[in-house]
PDB file of C-alpha atoms in Angstrom:
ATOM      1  CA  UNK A   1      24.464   9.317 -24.873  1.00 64.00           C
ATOM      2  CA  UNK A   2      27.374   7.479 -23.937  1.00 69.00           C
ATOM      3  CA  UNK A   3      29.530  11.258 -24.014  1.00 76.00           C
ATOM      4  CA  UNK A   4      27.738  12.341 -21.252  1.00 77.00           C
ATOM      5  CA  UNK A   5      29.298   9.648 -19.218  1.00 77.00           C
ATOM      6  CA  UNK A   6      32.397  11.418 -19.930  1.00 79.00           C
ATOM      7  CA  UNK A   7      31.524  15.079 -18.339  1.00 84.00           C
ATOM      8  CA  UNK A   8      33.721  15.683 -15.189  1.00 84.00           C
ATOM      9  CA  UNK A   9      30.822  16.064 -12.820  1.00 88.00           C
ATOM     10  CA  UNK A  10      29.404  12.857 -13.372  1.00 86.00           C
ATOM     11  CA  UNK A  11      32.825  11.610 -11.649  1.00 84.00           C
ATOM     12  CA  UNK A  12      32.816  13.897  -8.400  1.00 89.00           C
ATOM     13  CA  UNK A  13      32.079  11.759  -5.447  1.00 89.00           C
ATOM     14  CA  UNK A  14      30.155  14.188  -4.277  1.00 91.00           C
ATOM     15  CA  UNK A  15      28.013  14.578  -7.300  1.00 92.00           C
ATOM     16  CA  UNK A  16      27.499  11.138  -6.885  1.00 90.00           C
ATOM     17  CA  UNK A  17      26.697  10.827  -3.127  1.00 91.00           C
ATOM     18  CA  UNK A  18      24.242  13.522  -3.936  1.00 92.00           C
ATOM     19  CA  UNK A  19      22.671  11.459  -6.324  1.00 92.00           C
ATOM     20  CA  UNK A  20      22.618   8.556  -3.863  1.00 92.00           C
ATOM     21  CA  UNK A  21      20.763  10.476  -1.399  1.00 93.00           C
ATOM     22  CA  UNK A  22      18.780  12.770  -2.914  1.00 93.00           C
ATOM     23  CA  UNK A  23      17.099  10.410  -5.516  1.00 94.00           C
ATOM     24  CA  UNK A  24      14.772   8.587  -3.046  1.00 94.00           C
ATOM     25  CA  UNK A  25      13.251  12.263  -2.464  1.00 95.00           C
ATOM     26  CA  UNK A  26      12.710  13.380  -5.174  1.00 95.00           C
ATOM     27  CA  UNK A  27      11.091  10.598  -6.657  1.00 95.00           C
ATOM     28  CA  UNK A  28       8.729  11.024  -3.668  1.00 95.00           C
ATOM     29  CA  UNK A  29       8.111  14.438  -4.351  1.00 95.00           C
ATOM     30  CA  UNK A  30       6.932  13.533  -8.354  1.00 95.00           C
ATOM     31  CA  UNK A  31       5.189  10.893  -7.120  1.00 94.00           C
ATOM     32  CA  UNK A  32       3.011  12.972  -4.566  1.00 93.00           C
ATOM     33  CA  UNK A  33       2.865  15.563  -7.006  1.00 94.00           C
ATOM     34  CA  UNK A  34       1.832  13.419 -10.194  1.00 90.00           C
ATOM     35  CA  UNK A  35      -0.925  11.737  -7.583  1.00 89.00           C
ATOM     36  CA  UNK A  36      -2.321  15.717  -6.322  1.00 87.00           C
ATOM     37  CA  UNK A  37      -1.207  17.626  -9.476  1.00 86.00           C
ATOM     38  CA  UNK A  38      -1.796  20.175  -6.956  1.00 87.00           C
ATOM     39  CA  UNK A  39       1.971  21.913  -6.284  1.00 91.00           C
ATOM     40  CA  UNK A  40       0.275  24.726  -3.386  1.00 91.00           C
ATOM     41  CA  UNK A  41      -1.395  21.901  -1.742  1.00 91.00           C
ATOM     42  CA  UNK A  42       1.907  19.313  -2.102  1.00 91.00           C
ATOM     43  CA  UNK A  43       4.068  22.616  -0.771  1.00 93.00           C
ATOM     44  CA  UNK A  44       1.307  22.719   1.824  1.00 93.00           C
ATOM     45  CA  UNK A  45       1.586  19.645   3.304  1.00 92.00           C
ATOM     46  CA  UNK A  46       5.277  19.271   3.067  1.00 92.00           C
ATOM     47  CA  UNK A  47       5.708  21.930   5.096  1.00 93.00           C
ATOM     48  CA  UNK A  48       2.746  20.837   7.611  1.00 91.00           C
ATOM     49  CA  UNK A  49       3.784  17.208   7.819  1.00 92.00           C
ATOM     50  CA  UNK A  50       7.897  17.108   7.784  1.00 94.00           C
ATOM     51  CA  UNK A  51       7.762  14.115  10.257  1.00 94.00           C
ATOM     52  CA  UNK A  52       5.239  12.189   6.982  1.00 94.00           C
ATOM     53  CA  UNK A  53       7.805  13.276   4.340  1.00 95.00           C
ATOM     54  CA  UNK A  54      10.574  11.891   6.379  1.00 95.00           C
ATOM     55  CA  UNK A  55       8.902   8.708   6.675  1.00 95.00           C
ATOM     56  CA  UNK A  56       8.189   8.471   3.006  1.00 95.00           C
ATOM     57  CA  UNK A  57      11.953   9.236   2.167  1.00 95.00           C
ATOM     58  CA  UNK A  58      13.275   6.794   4.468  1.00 95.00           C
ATOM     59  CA  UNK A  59      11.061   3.483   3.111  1.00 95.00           C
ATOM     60  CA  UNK A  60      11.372   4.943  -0.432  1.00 95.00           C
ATOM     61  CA  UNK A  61      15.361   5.202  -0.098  1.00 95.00           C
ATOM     62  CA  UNK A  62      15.358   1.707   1.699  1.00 94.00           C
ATOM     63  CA  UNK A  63      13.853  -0.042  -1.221  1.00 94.00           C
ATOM     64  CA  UNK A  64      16.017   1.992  -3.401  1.00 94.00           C
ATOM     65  CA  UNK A  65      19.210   1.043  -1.987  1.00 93.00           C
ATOM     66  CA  UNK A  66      17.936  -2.846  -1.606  1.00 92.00           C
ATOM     67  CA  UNK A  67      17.340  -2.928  -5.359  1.00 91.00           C
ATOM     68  CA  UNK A  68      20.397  -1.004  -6.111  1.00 90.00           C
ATOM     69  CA  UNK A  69      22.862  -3.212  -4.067  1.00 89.00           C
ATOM     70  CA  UNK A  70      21.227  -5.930  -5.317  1.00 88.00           C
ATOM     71  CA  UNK A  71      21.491  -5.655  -8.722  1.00 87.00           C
ATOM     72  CA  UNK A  72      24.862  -3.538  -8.745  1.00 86.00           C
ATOM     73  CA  UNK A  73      24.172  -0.603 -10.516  1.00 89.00           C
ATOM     74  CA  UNK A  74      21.593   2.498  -8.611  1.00 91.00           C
ATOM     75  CA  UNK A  75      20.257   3.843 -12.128  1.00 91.00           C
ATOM     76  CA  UNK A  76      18.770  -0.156 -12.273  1.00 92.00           C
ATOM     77  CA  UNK A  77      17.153  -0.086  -9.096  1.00 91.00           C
ATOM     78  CA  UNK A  78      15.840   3.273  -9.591  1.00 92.00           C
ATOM     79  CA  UNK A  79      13.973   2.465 -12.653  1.00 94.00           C
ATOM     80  CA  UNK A  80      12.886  -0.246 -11.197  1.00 93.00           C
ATOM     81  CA  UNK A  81      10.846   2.009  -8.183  1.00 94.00           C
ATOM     82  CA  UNK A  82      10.397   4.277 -10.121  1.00 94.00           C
ATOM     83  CA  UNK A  83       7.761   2.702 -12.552  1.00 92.00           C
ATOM     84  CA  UNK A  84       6.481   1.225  -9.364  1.00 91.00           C
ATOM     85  CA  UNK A  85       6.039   4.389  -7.731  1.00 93.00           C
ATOM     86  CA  UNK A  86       4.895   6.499 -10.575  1.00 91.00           C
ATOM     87  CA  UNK A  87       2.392   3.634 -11.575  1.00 87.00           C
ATOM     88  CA  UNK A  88       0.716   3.986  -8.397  1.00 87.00           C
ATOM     89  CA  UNK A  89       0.454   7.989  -8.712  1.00 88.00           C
ATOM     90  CA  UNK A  90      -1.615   7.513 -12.019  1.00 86.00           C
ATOM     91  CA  UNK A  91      -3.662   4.673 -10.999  1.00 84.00           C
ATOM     92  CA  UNK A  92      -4.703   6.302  -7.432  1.00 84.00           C
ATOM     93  CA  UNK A  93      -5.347   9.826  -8.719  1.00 83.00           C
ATOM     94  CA  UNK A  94      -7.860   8.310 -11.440  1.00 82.00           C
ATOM     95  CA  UNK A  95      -9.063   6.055  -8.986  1.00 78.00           C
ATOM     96  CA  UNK A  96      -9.842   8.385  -6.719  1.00 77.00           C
ATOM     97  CA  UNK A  97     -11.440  10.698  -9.534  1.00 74.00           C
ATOM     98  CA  UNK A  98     -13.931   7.522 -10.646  1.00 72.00           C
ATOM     99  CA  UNK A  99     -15.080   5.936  -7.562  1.00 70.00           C
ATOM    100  CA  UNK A 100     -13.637   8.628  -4.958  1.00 71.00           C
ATOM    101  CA  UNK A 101     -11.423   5.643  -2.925  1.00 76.00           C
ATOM    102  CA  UNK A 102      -7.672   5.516  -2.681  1.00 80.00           C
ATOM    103  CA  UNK A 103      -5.039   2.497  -3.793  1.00 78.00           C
ATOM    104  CA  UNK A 104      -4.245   0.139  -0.811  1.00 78.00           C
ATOM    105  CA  UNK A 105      -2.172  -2.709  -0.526  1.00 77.00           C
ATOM    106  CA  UNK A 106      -5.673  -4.852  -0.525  1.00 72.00           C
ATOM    107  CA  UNK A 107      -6.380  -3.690  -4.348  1.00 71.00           C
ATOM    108  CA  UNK A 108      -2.723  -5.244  -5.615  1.00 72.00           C
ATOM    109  CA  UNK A 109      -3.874  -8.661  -3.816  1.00 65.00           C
ATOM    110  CA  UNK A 110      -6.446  -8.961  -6.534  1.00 60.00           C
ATOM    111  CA  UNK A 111      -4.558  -8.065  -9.295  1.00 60.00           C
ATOM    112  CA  UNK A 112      -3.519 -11.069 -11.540  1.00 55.00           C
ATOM    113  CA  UNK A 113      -1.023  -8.868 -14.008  1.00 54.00           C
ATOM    114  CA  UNK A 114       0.340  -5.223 -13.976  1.00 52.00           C
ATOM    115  CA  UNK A 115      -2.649  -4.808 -16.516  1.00 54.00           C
ATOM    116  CA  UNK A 116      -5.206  -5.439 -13.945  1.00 53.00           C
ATOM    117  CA  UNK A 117      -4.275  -2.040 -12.608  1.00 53.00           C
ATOM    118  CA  UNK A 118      -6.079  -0.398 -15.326  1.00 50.00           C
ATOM    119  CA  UNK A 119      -9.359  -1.856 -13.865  1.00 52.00           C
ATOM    120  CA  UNK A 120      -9.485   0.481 -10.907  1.00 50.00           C
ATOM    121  CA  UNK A 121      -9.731   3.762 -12.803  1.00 47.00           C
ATOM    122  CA  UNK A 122      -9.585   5.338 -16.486  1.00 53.00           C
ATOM    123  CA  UNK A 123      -5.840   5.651 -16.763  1.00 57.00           C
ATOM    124  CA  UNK A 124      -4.806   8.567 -19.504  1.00 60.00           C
ATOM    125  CA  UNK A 125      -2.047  10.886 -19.308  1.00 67.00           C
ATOM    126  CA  UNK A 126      -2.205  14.769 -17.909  1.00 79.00           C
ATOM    127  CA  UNK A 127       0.495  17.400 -18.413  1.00 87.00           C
ATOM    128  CA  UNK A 128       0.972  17.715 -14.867  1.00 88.00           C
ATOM    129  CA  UNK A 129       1.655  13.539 -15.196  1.00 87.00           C
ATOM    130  CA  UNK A 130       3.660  14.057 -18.476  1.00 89.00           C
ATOM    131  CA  UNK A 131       5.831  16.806 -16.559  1.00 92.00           C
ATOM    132  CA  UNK A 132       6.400  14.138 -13.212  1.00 92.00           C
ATOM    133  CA  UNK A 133       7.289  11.234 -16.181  1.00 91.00           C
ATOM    134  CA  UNK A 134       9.804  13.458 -17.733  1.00 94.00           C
ATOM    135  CA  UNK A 135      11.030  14.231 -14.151  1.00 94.00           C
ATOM    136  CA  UNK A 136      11.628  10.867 -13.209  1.00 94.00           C
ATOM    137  CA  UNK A 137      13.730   9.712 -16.448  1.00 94.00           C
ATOM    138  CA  UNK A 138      15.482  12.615 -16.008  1.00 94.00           C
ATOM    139  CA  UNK A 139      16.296  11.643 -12.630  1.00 93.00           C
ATOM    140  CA  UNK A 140      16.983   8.101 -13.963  1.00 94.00           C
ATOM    141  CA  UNK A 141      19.194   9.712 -16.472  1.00 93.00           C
ATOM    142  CA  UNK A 142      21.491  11.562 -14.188  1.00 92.00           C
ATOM    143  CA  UNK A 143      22.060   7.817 -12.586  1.00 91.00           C
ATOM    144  CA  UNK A 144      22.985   6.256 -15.382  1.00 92.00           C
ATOM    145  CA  UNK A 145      25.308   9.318 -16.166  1.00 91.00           C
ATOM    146  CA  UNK A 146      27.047   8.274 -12.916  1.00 89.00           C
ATOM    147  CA  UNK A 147      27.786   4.824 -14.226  1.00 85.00           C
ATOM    148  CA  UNK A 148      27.916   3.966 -10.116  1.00 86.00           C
ATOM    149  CA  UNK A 149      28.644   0.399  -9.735  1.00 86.00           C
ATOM    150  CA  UNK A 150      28.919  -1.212  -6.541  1.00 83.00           C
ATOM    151  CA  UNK A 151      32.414  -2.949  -6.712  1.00 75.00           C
ATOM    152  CA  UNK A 152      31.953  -5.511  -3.667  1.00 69.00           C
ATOM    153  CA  UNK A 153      31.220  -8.929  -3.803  1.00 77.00           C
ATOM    154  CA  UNK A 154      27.818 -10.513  -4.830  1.00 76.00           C
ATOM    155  CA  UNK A 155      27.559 -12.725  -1.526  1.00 79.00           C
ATOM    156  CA  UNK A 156      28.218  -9.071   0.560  1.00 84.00           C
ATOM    157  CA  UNK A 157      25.943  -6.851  -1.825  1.00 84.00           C
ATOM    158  CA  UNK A 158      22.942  -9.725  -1.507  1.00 87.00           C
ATOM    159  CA  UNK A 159      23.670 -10.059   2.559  1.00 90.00           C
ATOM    160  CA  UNK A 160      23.388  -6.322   2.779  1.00 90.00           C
ATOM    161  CA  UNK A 161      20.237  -6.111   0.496  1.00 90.00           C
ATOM    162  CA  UNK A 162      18.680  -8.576   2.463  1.00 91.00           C
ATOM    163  CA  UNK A 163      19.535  -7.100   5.799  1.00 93.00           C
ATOM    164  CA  UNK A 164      17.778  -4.186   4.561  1.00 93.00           C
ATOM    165  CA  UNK A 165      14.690  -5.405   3.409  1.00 93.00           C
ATOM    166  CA  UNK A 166      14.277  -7.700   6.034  1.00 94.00           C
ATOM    167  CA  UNK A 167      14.683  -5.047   8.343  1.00 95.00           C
ATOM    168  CA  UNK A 168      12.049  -2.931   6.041  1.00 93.00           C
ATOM    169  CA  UNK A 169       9.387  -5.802   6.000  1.00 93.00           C
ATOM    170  CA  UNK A 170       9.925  -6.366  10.207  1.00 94.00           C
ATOM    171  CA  UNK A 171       9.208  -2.382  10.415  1.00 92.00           C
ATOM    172  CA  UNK A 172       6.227  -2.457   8.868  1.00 92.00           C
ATOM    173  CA  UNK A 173       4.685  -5.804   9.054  1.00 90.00           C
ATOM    174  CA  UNK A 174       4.645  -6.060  12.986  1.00 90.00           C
ATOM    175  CA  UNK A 175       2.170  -3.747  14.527  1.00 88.00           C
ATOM    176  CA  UNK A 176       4.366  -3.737  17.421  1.00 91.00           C
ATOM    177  CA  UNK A 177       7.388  -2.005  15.722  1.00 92.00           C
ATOM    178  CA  UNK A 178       5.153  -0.557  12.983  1.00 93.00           C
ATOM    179  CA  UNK A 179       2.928   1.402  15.387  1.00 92.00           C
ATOM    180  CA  UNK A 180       5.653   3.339  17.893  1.00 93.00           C
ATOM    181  CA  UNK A 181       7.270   4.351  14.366  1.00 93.00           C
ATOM    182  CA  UNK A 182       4.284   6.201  13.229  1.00 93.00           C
ATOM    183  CA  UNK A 183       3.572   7.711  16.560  1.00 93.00           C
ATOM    184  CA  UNK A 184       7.623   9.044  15.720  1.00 93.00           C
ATOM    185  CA  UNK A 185       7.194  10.262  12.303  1.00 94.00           C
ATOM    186  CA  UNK A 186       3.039  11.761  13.137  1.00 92.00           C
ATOM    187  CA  UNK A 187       1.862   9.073  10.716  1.00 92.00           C
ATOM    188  CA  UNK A 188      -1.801   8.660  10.882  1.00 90.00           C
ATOM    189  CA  UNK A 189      -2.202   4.870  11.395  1.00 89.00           C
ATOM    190  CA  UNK A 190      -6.010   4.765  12.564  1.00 87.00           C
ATOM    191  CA  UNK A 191      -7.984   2.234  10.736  1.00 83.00           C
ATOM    192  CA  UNK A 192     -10.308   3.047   7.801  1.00 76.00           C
ATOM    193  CA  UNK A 193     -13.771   2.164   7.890  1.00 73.00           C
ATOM    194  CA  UNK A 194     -15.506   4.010   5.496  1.00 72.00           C
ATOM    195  CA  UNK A 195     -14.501   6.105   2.396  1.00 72.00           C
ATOM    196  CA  UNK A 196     -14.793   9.278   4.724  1.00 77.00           C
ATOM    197  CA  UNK A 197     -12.311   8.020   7.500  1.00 79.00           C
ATOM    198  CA  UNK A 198     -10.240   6.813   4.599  1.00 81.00           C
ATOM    199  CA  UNK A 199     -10.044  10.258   2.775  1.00 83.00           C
ATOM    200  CA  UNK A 200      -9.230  12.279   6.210  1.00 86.00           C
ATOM    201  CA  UNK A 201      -6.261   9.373   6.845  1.00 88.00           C
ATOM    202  CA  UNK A 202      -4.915   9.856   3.391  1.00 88.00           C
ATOM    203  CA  UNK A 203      -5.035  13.389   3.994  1.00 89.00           C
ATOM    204  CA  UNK A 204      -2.766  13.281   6.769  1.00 90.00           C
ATOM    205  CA  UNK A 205      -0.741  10.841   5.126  1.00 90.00           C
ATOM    206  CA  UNK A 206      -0.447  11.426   1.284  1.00 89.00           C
ATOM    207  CA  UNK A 207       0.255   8.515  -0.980  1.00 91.00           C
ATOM    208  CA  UNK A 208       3.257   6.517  -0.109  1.00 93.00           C
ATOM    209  CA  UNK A 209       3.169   6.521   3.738  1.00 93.00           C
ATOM    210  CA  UNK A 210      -0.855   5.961   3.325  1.00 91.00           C
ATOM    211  CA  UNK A 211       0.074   3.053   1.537  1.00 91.00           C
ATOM    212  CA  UNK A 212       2.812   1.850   3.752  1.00 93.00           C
ATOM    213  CA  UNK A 213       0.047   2.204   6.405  1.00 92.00           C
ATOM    214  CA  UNK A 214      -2.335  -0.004   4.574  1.00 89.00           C
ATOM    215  CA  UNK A 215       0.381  -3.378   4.159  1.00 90.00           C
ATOM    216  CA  UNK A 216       0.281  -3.022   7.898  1.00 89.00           C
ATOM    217  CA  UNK A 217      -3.166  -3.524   8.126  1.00 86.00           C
ATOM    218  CA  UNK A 218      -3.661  -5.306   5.774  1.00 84.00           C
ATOM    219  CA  UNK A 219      -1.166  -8.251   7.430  1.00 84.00           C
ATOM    220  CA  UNK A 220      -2.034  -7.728  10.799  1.00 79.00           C
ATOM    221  CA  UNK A 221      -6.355  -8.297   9.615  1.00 74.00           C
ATOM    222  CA  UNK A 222      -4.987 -11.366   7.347  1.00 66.00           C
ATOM    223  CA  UNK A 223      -7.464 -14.376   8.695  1.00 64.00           C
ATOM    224  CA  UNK A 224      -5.435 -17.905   9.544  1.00 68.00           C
ATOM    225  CA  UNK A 225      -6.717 -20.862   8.062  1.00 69.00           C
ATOM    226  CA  UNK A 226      -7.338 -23.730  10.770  1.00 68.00           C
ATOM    227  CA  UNK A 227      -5.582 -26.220  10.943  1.00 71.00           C
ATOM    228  CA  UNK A 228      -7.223 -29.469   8.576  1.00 70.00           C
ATOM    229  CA  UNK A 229     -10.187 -26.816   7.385  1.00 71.00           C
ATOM    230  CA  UNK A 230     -11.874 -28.453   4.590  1.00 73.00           C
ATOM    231  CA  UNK A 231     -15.096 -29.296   3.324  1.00 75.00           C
ATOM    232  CA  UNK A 232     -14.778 -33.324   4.719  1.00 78.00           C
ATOM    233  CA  UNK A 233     -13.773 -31.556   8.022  1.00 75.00           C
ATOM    234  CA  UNK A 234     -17.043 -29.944   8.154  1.00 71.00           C
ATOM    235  CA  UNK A 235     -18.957 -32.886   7.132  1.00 76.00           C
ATOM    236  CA  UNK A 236     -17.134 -34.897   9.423  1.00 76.00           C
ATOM    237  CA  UNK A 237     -18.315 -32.587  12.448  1.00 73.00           C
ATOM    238  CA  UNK A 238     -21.883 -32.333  11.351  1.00 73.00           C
ATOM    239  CA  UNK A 239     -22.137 -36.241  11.152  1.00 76.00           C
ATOM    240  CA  UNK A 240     -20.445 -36.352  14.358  1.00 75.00           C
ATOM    241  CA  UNK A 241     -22.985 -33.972  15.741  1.00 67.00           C
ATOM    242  CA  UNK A 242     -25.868 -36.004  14.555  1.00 67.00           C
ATOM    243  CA  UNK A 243     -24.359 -39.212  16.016  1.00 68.00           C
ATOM    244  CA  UNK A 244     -23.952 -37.534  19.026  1.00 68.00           C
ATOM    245  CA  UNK A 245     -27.845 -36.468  19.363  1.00 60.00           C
ATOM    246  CA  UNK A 246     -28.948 -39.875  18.840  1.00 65.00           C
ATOM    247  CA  UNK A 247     -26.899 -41.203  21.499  1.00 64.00           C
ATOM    248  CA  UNK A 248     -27.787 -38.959  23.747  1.00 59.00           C
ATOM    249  CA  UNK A 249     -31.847 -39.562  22.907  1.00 59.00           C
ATOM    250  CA  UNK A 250     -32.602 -36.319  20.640  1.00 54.00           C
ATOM    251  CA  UNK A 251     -34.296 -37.099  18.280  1.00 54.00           C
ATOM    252  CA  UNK A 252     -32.601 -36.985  14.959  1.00 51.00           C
ATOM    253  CA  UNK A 253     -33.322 -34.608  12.045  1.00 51.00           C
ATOM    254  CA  UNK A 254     -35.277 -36.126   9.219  1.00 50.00           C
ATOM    255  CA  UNK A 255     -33.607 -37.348   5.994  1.00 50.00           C
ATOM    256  CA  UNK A 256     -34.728 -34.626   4.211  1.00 49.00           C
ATOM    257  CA  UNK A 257     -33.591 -31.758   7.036  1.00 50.00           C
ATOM    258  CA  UNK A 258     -30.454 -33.242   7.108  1.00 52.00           C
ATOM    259  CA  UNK A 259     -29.488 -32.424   3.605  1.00 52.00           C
ATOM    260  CA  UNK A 260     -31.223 -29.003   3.724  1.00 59.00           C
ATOM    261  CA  UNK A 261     -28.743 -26.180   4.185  1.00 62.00           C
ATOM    262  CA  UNK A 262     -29.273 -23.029   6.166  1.00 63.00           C
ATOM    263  CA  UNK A 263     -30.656 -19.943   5.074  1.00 66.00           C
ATOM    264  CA  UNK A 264     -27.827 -17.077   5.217  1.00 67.00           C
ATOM    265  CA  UNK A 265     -28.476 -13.567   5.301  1.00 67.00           C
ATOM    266  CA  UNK A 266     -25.757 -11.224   4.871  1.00 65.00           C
ATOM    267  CA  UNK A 267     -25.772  -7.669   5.360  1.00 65.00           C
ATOM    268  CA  UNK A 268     -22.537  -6.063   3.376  1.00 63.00           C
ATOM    269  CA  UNK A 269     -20.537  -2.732   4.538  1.00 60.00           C
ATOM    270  CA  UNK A 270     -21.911  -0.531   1.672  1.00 60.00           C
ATOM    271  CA  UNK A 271     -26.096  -0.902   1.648  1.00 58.00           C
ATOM    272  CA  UNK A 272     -26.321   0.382   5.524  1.00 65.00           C
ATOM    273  CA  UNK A 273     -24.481   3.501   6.801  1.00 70.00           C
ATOM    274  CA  UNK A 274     -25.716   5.298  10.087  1.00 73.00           C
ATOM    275  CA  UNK A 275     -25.104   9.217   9.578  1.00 73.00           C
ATOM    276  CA  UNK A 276     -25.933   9.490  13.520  1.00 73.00           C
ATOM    277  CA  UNK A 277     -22.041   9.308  13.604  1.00 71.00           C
ATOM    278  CA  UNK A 278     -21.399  12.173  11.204  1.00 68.00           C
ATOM    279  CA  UNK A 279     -24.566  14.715  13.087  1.00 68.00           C
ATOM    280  CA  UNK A 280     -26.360  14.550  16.255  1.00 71.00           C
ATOM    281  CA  UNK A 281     -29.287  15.780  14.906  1.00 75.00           C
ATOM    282  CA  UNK A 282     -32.056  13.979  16.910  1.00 79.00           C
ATOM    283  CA  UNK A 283     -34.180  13.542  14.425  1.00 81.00           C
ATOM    284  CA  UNK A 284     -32.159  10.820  12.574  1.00 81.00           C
ATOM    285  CA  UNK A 285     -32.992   8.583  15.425  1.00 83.00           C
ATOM    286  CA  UNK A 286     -36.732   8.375  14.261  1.00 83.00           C
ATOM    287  CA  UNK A 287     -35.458   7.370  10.733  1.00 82.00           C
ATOM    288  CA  UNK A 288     -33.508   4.358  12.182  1.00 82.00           C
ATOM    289  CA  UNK A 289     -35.522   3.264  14.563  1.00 84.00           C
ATOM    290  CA  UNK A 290     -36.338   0.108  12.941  1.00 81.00           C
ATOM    291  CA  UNK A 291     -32.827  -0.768  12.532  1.00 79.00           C
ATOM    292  CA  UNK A 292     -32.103   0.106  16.783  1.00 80.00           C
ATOM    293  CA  UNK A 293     -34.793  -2.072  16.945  1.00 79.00           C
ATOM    294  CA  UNK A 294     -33.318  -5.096  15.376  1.00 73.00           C
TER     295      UNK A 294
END
């Protein structure tokens, strides 16, 4: 392996630039492809959304570079997104095959281990996936061919890799900066409510910007915890309350009401759908009366 290092166009700086460049793109292109296994419909939208690709490219080669300055050598940092990337092909295309949803940002939140992954769909290996594996350690390969090896100083290479994902996490974790770039690139940034809306927005999107899309939202929805919440808080307002009702001359709940909790009925996303949105045929609104009426 080692003799390969030694061929002359592993030492061309343009070889290498190449290499630099071109890597973050076309691990973008396996992944997309390993997630479809479709090549028309891949060619399809590449050529329909250039403003999507160029967005995927960009983030993709930001991390790249991050990891790469960081820890010296490129071939390191793109094995490193690499299994990330390809990872996330295999589990959403299985995913998406079992329960007909797509990997978001939300699903790695309640993963404990990179095993946990396998709980969101029946992971096996395809040819199509076999083919986009082989891809990418050939791509990984031609890297470590290159033997590139950032000669500047740690303190410089870790300022600089930090610039750049700082700058990377500030694009896409404020909606203020995150938003005007998608309207720049045509990303489709709407918000998913349902597995239909989420399937058309992952249509217009593919895989990595779709996913991009969903860290934004899923930061900008995150709920803040109050300041001093905790169960004695509570407790301390409810006696407070009660207190409060006998000085004013209510009368006071009984010893038993007191300690009796409330009665909470919750009504969750996926046993109630109204298909009124989807048709406007008139007859639906006899069917949900009841609910109109609630």
């Amino acid at each position: 392996m080692h003799k390969l290092r030694t061929l002359p166009i592993f030492h061309r700086r343009s070889f290498r630039a190449a290499m630099l460049l071109l890597f973050p793109l076309a691990l973008c292109f396996l992944t997309e492809f390993a997630q479809s296994q479709d090549l028309g419909s891949l060619m399809e939208f590449t050529l329909r959304r250039m403003g999507v690709v160029a967005f995927s490219y960009l983030f993709t080669a930001a991390i790249f570079w991050a990891g790469s300055l960081l820890t010296r050598r490129p071939w390191v940092g793109g094995l490193t997104i690499a299994v990330l990337y390809m990872t996330a092909a295999t589990v959403d295309y299985y995913k998406t095959q079992s329960n007909g949803s797509h990997l978001l940002f939300r699903d790695l939140i309640m993963v404990r281990s990179i095993s946990g992954l396998g709980s969101f769909a029946k992971i096996y290996f395809s040819p199509i996936l076999m083919l986009c594996c082989l891809g990418t350690a050939l791509l990984i390969l031609l890297l470590w061919c290159c033997d590139i090896r950032f000669s500047h100083h740690f303190g410089f290479r870790w300022l600089l890799s930090g610039a750049i994902t700082w700058m990377t996490a500030f694009a896409v974790c404020v909606s203020n900066v995150f938003l005007p770039v998608c309207q720049v690139f045509g990303v489709d940034s709407t918000r998913a409510h349902n597995t239909f809306s989420e399937e058309e927005r992952f249509s217009n999107n593919n895989l990595i910007s779709n996913f991009v899309v969903s860290i934004n939202q899923q930061v900008d929805s995150a709920v803040e915890t109050p300041k001093d919440y905790s169960a004695d808080t509570l407790d301390r307002l409810i006696r407070s309350s009660i207190e409060t009702e006998r000085e004013e001359g209510r009368p006071a709940a009984a010893p038993e009401q007191e300690s009796r909790l409330p009665n909470l009925i919750v009504v969750m996303s996926e046993t109630f759908a109204d298909f009124r949105t989807l048709d406007d045929d008139p007859r639906l609104d006899q069917v949900y009366a009841p609910f109109d009426r609630i």
